[in-house]
PDB file of C-alpha atoms in Angstrom:
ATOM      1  CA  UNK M 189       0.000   0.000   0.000  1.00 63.00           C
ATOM      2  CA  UNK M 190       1.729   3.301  -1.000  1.00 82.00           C
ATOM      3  CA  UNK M 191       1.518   5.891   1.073  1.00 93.00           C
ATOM      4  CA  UNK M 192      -0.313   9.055  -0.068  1.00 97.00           C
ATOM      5  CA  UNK M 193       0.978  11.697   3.328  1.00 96.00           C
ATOM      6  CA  UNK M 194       1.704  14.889   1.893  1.00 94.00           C
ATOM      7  CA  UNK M 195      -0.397  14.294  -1.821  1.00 98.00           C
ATOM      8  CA  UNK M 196      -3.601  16.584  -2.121  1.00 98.00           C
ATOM      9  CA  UNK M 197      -6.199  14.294  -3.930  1.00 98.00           C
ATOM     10  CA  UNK M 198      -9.273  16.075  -5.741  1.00 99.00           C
ATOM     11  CA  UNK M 199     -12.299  14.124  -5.900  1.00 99.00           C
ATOM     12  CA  UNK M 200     -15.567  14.810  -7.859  1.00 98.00           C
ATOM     13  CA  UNK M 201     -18.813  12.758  -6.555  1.00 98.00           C
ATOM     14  CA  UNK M 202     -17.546  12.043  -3.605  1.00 98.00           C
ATOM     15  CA  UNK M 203     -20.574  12.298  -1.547  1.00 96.00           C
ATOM     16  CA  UNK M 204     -21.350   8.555  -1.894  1.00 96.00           C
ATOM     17  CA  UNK M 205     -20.911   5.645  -4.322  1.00 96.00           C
ATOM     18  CA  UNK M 206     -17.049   4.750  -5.966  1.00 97.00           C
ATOM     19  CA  UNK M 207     -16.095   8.750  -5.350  1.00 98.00           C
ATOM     20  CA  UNK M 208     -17.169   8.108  -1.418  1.00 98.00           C
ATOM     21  CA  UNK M 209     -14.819   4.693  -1.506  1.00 98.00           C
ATOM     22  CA  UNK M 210     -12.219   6.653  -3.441  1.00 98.00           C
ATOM     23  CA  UNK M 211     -11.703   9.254  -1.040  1.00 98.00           C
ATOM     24  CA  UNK M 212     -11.707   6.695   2.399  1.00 98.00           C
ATOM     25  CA  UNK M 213      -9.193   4.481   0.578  1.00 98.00           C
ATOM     26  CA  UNK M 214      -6.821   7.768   0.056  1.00 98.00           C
ATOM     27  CA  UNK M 215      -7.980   8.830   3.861  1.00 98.00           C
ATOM     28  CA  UNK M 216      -5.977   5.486   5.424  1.00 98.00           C
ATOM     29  CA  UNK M 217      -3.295   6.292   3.021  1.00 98.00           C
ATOM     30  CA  UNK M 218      -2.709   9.437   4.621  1.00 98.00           C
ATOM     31  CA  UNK M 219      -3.823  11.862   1.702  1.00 98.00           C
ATOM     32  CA  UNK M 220      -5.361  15.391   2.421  1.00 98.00           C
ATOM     33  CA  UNK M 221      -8.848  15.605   0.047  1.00 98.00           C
ATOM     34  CA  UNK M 222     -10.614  18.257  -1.216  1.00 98.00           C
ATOM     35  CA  UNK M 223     -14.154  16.867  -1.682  1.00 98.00           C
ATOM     36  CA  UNK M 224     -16.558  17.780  -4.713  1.00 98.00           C
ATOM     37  CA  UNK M 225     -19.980  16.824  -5.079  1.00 98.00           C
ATOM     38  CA  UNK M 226     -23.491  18.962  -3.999  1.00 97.00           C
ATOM     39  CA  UNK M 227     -24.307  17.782  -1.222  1.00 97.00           C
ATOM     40  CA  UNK M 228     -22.779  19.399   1.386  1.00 97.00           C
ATOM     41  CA  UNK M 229     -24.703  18.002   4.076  1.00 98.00           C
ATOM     42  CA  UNK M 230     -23.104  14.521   2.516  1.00 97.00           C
ATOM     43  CA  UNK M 231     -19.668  15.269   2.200  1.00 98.00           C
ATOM     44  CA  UNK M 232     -19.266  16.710   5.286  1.00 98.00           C
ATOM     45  CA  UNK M 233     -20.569  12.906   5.990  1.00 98.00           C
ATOM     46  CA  UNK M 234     -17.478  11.594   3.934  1.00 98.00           C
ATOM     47  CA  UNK M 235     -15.477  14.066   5.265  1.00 98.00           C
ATOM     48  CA  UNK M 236     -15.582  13.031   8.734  1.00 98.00           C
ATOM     49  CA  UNK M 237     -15.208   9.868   7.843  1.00 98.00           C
ATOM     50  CA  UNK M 238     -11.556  10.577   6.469  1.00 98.00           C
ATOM     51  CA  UNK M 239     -10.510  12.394   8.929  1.00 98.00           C
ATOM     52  CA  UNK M 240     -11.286   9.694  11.507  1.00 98.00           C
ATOM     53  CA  UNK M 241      -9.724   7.030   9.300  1.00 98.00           C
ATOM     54  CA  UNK M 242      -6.388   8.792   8.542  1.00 97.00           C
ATOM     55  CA  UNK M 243      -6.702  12.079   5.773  1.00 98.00           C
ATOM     56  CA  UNK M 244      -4.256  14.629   6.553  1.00 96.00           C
ATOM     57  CA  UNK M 245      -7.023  17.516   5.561  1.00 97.00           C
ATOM     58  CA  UNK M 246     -10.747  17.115   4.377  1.00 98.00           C
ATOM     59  CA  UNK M 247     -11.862  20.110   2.746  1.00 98.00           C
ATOM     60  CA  UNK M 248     -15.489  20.133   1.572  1.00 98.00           C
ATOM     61  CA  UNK M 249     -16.793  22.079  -1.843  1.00 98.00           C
ATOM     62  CA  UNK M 250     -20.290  21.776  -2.694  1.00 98.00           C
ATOM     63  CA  UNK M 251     -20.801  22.254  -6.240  1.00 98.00           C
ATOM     64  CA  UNK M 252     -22.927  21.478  -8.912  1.00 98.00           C
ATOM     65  CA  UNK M 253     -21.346  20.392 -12.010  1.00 98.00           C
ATOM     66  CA  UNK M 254     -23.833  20.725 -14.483  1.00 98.00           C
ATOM     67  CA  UNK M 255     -23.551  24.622 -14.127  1.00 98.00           C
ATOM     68  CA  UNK M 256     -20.177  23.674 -16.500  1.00 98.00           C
ATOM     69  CA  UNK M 257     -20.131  27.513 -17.815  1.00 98.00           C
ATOM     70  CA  UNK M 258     -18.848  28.137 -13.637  1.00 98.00           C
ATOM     71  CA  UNK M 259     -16.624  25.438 -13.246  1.00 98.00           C
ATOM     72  CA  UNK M 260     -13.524  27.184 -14.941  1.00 98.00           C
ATOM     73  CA  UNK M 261     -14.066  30.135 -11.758  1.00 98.00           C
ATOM     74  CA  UNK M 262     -14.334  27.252  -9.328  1.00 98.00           C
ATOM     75  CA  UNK M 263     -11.692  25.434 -10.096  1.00 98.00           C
ATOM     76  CA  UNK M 264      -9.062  28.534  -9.349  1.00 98.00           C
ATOM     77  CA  UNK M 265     -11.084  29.488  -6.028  1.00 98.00           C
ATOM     78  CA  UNK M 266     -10.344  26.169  -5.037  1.00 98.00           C
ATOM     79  CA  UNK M 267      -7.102  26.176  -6.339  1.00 98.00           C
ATOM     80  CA  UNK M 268      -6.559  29.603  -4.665  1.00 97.00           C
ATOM     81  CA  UNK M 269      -7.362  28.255  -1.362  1.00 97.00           C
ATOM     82  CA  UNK M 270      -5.845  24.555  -1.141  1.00 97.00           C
ATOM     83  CA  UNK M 271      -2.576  25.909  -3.238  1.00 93.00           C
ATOM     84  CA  UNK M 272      -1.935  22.683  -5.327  1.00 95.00           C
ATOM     85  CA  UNK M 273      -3.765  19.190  -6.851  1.00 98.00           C
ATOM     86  CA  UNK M 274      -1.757  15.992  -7.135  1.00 98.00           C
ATOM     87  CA  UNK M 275      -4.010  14.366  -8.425  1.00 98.00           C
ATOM     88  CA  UNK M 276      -7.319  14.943  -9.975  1.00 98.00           C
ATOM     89  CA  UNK M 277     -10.222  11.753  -9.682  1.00 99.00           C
ATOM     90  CA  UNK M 278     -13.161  13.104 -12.214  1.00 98.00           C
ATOM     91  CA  UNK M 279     -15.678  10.747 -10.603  1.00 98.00           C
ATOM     92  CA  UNK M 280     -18.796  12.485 -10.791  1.00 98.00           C
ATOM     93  CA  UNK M 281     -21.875  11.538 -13.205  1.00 96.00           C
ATOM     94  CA  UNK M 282     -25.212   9.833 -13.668  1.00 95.00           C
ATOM     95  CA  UNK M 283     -26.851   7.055 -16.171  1.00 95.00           C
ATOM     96  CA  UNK M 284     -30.363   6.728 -17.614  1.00 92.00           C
ATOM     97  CA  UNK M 285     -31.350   3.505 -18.883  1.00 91.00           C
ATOM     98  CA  UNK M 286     -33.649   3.965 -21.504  1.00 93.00           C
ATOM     99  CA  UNK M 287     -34.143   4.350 -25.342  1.00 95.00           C
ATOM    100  CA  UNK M 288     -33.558   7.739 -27.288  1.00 97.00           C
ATOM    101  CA  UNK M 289     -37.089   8.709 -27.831  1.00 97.00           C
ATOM    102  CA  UNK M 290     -38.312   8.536 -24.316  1.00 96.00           C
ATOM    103  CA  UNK M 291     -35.008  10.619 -23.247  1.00 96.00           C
ATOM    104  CA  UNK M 292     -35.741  14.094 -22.963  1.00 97.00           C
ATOM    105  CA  UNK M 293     -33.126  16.951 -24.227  1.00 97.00           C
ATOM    106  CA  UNK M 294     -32.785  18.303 -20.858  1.00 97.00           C
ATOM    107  CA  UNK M 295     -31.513  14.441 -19.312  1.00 97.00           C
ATOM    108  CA  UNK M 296     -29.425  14.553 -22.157  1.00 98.00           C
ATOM    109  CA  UNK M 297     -27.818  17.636 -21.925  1.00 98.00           C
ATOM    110  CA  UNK M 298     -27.259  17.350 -18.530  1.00 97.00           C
ATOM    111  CA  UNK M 299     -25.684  13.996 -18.773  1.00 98.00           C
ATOM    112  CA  UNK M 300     -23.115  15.426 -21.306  1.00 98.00           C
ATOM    113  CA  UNK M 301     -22.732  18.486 -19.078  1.00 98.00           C
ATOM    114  CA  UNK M 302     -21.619  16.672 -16.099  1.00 98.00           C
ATOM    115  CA  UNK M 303     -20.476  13.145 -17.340  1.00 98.00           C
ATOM    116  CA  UNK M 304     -18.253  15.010 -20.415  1.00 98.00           C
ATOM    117  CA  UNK M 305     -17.864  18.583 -20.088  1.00 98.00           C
ATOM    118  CA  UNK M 306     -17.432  19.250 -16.269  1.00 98.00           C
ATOM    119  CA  UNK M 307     -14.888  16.671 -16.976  1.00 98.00           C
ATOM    120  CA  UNK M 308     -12.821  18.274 -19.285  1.00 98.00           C
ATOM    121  CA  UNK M 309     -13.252  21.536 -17.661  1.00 98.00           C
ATOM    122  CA  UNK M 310     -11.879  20.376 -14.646  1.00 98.00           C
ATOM    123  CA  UNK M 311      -8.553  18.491 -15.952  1.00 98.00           C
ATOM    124  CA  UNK M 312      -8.049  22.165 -18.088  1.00 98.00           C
ATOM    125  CA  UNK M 313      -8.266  23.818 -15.153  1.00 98.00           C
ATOM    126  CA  UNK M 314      -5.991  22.038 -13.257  1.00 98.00           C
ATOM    127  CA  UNK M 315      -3.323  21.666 -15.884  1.00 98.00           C
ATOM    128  CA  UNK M 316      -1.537  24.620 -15.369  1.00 97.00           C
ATOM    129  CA  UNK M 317      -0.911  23.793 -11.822  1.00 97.00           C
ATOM    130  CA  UNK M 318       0.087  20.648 -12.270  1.00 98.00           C
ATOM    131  CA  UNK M 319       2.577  21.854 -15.191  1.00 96.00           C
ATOM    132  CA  UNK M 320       4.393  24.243 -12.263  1.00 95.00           C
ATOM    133  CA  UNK M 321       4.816  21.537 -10.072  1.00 94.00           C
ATOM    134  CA  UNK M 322       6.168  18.840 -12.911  1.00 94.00           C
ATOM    135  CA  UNK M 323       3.942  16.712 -12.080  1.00 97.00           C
ATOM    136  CA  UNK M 324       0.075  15.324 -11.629  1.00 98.00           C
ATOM    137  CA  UNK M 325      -2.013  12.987 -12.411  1.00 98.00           C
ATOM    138  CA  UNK M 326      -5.728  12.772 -13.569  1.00 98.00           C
ATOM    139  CA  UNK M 327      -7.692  10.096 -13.414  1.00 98.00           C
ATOM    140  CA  UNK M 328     -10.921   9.978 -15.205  1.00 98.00           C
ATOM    141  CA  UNK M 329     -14.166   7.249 -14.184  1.00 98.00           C
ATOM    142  CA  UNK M 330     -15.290   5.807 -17.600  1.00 97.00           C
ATOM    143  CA  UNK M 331     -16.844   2.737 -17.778  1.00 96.00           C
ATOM    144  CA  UNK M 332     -17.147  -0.567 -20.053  1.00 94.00           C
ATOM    145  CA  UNK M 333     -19.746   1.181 -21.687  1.00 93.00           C
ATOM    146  CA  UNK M 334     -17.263   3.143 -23.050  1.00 95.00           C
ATOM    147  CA  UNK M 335     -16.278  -0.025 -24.849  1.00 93.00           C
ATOM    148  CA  UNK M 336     -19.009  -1.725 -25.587  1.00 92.00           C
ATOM    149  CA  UNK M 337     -22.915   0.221 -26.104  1.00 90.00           C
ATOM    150  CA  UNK M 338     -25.355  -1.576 -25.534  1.00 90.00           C
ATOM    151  CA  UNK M 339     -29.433  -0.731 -25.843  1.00 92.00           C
ATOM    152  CA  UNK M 340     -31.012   1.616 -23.719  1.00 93.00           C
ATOM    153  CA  UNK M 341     -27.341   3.478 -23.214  1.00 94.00           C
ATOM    154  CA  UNK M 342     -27.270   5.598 -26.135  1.00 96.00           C
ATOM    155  CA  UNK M 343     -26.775   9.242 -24.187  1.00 97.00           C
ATOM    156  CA  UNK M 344     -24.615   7.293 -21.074  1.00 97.00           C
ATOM    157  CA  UNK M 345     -22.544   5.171 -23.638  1.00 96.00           C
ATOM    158  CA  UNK M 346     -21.698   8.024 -25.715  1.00 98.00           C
ATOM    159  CA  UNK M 347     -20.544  10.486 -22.641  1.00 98.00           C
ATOM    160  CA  UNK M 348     -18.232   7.380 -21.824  1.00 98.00           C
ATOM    161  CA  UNK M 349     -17.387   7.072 -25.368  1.00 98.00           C
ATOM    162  CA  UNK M 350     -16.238  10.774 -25.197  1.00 98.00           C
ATOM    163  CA  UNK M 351     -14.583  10.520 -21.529  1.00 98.00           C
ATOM    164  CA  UNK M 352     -12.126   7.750 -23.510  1.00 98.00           C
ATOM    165  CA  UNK M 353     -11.417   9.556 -26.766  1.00 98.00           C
ATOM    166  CA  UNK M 354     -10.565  12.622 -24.920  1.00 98.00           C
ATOM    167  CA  UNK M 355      -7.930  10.399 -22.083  1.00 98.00           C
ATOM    168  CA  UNK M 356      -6.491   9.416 -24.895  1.00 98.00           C
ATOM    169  CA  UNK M 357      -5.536  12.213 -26.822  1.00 98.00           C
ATOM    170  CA  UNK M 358      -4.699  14.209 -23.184  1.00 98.00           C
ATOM    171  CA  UNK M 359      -2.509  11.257 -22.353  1.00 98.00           C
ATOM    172  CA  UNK M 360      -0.490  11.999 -25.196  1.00 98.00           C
ATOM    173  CA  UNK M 361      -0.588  16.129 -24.939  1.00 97.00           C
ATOM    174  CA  UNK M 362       0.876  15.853 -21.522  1.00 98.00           C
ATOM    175  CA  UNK M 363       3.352  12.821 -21.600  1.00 94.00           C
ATOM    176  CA  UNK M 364       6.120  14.933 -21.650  1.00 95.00           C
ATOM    177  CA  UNK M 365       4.909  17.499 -19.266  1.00 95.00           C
ATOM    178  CA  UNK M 366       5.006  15.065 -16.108  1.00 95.00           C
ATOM    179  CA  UNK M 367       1.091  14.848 -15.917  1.00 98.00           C
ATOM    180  CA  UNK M 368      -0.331  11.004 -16.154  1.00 98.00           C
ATOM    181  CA  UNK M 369      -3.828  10.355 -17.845  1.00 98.00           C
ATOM    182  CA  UNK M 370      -5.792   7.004 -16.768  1.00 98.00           C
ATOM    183  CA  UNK M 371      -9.203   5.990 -17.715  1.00 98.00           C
ATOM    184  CA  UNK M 372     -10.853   3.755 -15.445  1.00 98.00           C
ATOM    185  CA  UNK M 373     -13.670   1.327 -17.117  1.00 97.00           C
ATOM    186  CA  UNK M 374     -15.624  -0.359 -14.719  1.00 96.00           C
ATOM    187  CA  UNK M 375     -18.438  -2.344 -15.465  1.00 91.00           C
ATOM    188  CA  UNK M 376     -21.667  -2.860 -13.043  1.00 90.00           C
ATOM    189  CA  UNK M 377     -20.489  -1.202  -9.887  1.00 92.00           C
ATOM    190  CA  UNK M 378     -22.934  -2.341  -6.180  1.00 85.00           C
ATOM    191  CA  UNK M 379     -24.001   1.899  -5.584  1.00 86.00           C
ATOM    192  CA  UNK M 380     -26.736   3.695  -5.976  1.00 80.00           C
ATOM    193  CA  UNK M 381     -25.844   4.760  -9.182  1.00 82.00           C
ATOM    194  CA  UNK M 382     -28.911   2.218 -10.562  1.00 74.00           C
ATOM    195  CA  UNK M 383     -31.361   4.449  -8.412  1.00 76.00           C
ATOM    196  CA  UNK M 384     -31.444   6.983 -11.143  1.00 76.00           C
ATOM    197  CA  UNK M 385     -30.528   4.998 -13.888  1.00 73.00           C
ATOM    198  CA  UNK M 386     -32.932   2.132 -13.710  1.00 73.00           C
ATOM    199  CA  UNK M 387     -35.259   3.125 -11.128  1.00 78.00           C
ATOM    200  CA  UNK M 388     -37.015  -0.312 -11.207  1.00 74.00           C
ATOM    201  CA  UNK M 389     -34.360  -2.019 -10.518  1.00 70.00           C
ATOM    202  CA  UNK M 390     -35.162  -4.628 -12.567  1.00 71.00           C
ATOM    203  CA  UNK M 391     -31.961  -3.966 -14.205  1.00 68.00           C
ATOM    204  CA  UNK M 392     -29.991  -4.182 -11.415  1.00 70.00           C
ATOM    205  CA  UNK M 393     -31.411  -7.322  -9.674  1.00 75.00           C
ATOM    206  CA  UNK M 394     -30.322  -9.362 -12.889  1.00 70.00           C
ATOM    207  CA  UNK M 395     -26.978  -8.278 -12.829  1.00 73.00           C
ATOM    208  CA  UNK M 396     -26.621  -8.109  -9.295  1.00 76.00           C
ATOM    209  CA  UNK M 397     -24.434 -11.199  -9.053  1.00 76.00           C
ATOM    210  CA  UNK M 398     -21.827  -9.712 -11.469  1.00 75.00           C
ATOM    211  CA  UNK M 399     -21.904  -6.201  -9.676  1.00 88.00           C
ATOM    212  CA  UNK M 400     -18.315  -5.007  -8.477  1.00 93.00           C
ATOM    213  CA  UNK M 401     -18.092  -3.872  -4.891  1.00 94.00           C
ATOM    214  CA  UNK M 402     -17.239   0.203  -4.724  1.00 96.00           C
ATOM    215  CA  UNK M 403     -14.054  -0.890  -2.098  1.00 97.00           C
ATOM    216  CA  UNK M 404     -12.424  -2.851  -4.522  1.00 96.00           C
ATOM    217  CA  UNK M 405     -12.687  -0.623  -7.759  1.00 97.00           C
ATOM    218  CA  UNK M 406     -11.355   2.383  -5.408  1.00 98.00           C
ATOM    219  CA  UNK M 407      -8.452   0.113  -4.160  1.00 97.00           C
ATOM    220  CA  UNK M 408      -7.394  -0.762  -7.986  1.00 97.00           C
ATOM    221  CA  UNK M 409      -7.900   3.290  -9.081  1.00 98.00           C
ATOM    222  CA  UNK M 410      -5.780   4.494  -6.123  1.00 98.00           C
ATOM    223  CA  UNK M 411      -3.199   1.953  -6.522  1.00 97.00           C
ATOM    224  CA  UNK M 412      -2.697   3.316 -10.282  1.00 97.00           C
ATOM    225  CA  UNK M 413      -1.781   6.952  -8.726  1.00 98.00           C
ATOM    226  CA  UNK M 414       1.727   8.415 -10.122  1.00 97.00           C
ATOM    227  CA  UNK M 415       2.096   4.690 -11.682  1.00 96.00           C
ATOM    228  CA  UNK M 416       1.699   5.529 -15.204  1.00 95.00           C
ATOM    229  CA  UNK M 417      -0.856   2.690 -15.639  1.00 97.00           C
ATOM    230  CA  UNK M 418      -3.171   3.806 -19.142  1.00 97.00           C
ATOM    231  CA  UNK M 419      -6.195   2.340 -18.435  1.00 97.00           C
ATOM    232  CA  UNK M 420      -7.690   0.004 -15.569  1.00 97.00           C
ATOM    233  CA  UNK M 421     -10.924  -2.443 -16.827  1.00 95.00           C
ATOM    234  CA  UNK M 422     -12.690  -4.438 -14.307  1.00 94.00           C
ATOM    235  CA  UNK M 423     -14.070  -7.059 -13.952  1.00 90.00           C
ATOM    236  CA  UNK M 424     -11.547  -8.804 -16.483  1.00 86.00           C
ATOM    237  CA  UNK M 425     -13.825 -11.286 -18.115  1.00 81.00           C
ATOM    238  CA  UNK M 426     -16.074  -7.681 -19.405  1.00 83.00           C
ATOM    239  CA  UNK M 427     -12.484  -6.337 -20.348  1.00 82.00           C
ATOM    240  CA  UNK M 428     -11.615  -9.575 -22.894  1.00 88.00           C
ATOM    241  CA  UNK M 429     -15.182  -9.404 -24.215  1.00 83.00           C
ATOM    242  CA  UNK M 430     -14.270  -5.904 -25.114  1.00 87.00           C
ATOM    243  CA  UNK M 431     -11.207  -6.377 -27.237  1.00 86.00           C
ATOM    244  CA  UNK M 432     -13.304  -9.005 -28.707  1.00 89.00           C
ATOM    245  CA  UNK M 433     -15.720  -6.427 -29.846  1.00 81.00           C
ATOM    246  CA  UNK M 434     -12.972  -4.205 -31.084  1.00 85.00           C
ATOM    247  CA  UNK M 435     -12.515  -6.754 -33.546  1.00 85.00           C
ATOM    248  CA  UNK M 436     -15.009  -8.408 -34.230  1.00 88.00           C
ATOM    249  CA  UNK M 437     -18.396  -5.457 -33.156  1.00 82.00           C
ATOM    250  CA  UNK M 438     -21.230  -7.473 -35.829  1.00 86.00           C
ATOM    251  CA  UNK M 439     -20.346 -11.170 -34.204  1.00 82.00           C
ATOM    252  CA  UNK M 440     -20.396 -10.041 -30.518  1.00 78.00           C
ATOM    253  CA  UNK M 441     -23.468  -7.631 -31.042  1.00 77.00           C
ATOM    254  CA  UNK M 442     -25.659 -10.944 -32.483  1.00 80.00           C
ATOM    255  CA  UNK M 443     -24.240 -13.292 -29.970  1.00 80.00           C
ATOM    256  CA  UNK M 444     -24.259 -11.254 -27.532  1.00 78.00           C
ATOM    257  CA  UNK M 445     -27.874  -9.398 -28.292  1.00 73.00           C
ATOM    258  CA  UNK M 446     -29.850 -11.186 -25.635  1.00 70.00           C
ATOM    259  CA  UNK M 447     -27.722 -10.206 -22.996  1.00 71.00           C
ATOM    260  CA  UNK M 448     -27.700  -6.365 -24.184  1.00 70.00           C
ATOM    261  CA  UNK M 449     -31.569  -6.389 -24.066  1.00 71.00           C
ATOM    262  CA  UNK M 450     -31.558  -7.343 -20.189  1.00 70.00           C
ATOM    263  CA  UNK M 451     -32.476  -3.485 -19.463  1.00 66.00           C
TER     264      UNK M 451
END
């Protein structure tokens, strides 16, 4: 377990969910946090938590990313008052399970708005710091939907879509400026992410079984800080259908079409 005393760790959506495990797997590593999400009431939640489990510092921001045309101001305030970012975990976002015509502009705006822009607006922010220090790292929450679409994940597959196209091509602006770039592509994660999503949960009970616990998918994306890893896919047998669908999109799309349709 590397030790994380004396690293200031950003964290979007960290009021509950992965960002909530993110941030109390940094806490016993001895990190100082600076908490995003907007709920204040619920980081201040996560907040004590750290402190009690190791952090160095807990500062809470309440924001709402989805009000992207503010986030280049907030990012400086905050910069302005915590003085540096070591590393930058672009957690936050939401899913809707359903097909295009019965999503309506405003659910899909705002899931490009917080899932894609506040995204990218908050690594360009944080760039320049990170360039005076010679170093950073940010580490952006895709998903295996990024991978692989399937129905009822047009608006959430393309955000992810987007969230990987753009790692990549910052991975390669910044590899000679010090500043790492990994994408993290989970698949079915055990949070209430599915409470918004799928609010049936008809979804979620059949894929239950195959859900990944929060703990361990903040365990593998904290042990990937300052380790130059690209990209970390979970669970593994999602991540070898994947490169299976990379080359070969028509077979695994007709084999696979039952299981897509489970939404």
């Amino acid at each position: 377990m590397t030790s994380l005393k004396g690293k200031k760790i950003w964290i979007t959506g960290a009021s509950g969910g992965l960002g909530q495990a993110i941030a109390e797997v940094c806490a016993r590593r001895g990190a100082s946090l600076v908490l995003i999400a907007r709920s204040e009431e619920k980081l201040e939640k996560t907040a004590s938590r750290c402190l009690t489990i190791g952090a160095g510092q807990a500062a809470v921001y309440p924001f709402d990313l989805s009000k992207t045309s503010e986030v280049p101001d907030f990012v400086y305030r905050v910069l302005e008052a915590e003085g540096n970012v070591d590393v930058l975990v672009n957690n936050a976002g939401f899913g809707l399970f359903e097909t295009l015509e019965k999503t309506e502009e405003d659910v899909i705006k705002g899931m490009f708005d917080v899932n894609v822009l506040s995204l990218i607006l908050m690594s360009r922010g944080v760039l320049p710091a990170m360039e005076r220090h010679g170093s950073g790292h940010i580490v952006n929450i895709a998903s295996q939907a990024g991978k692989i679409a399937t129905p009822k994940s047009t608006i959430y597959a393309a955000t992810k879509h987007a969230v990987l196209g753009f790692s990549n091509s910052l991975r390669m602006e910044t590899a000679d400026r010090g500043i790492l770039v990994t994408t993290v592509n989970p698949g079915p994660i055990d949070t209430n992410f599915f409470d918004s999503a799928e609010p049936s949960g008809s979804y979620a009970s059949k894929v239950k079984k195959w859900m990944l616990s929060p703990q361990k998918v903040a365990e593998k994306t904290v042990d990937s800080f300052f380790t130059g890893t690209r990209e970390i896919n979970l669970p593994g047998w999602m991540n070898a259908a994947s490169r299976v669908y990379a080359l070969a999109p028509g077979a695994v799309e007709r084999i696979g079409k039952k299981g897509f349709n489970q939404k």
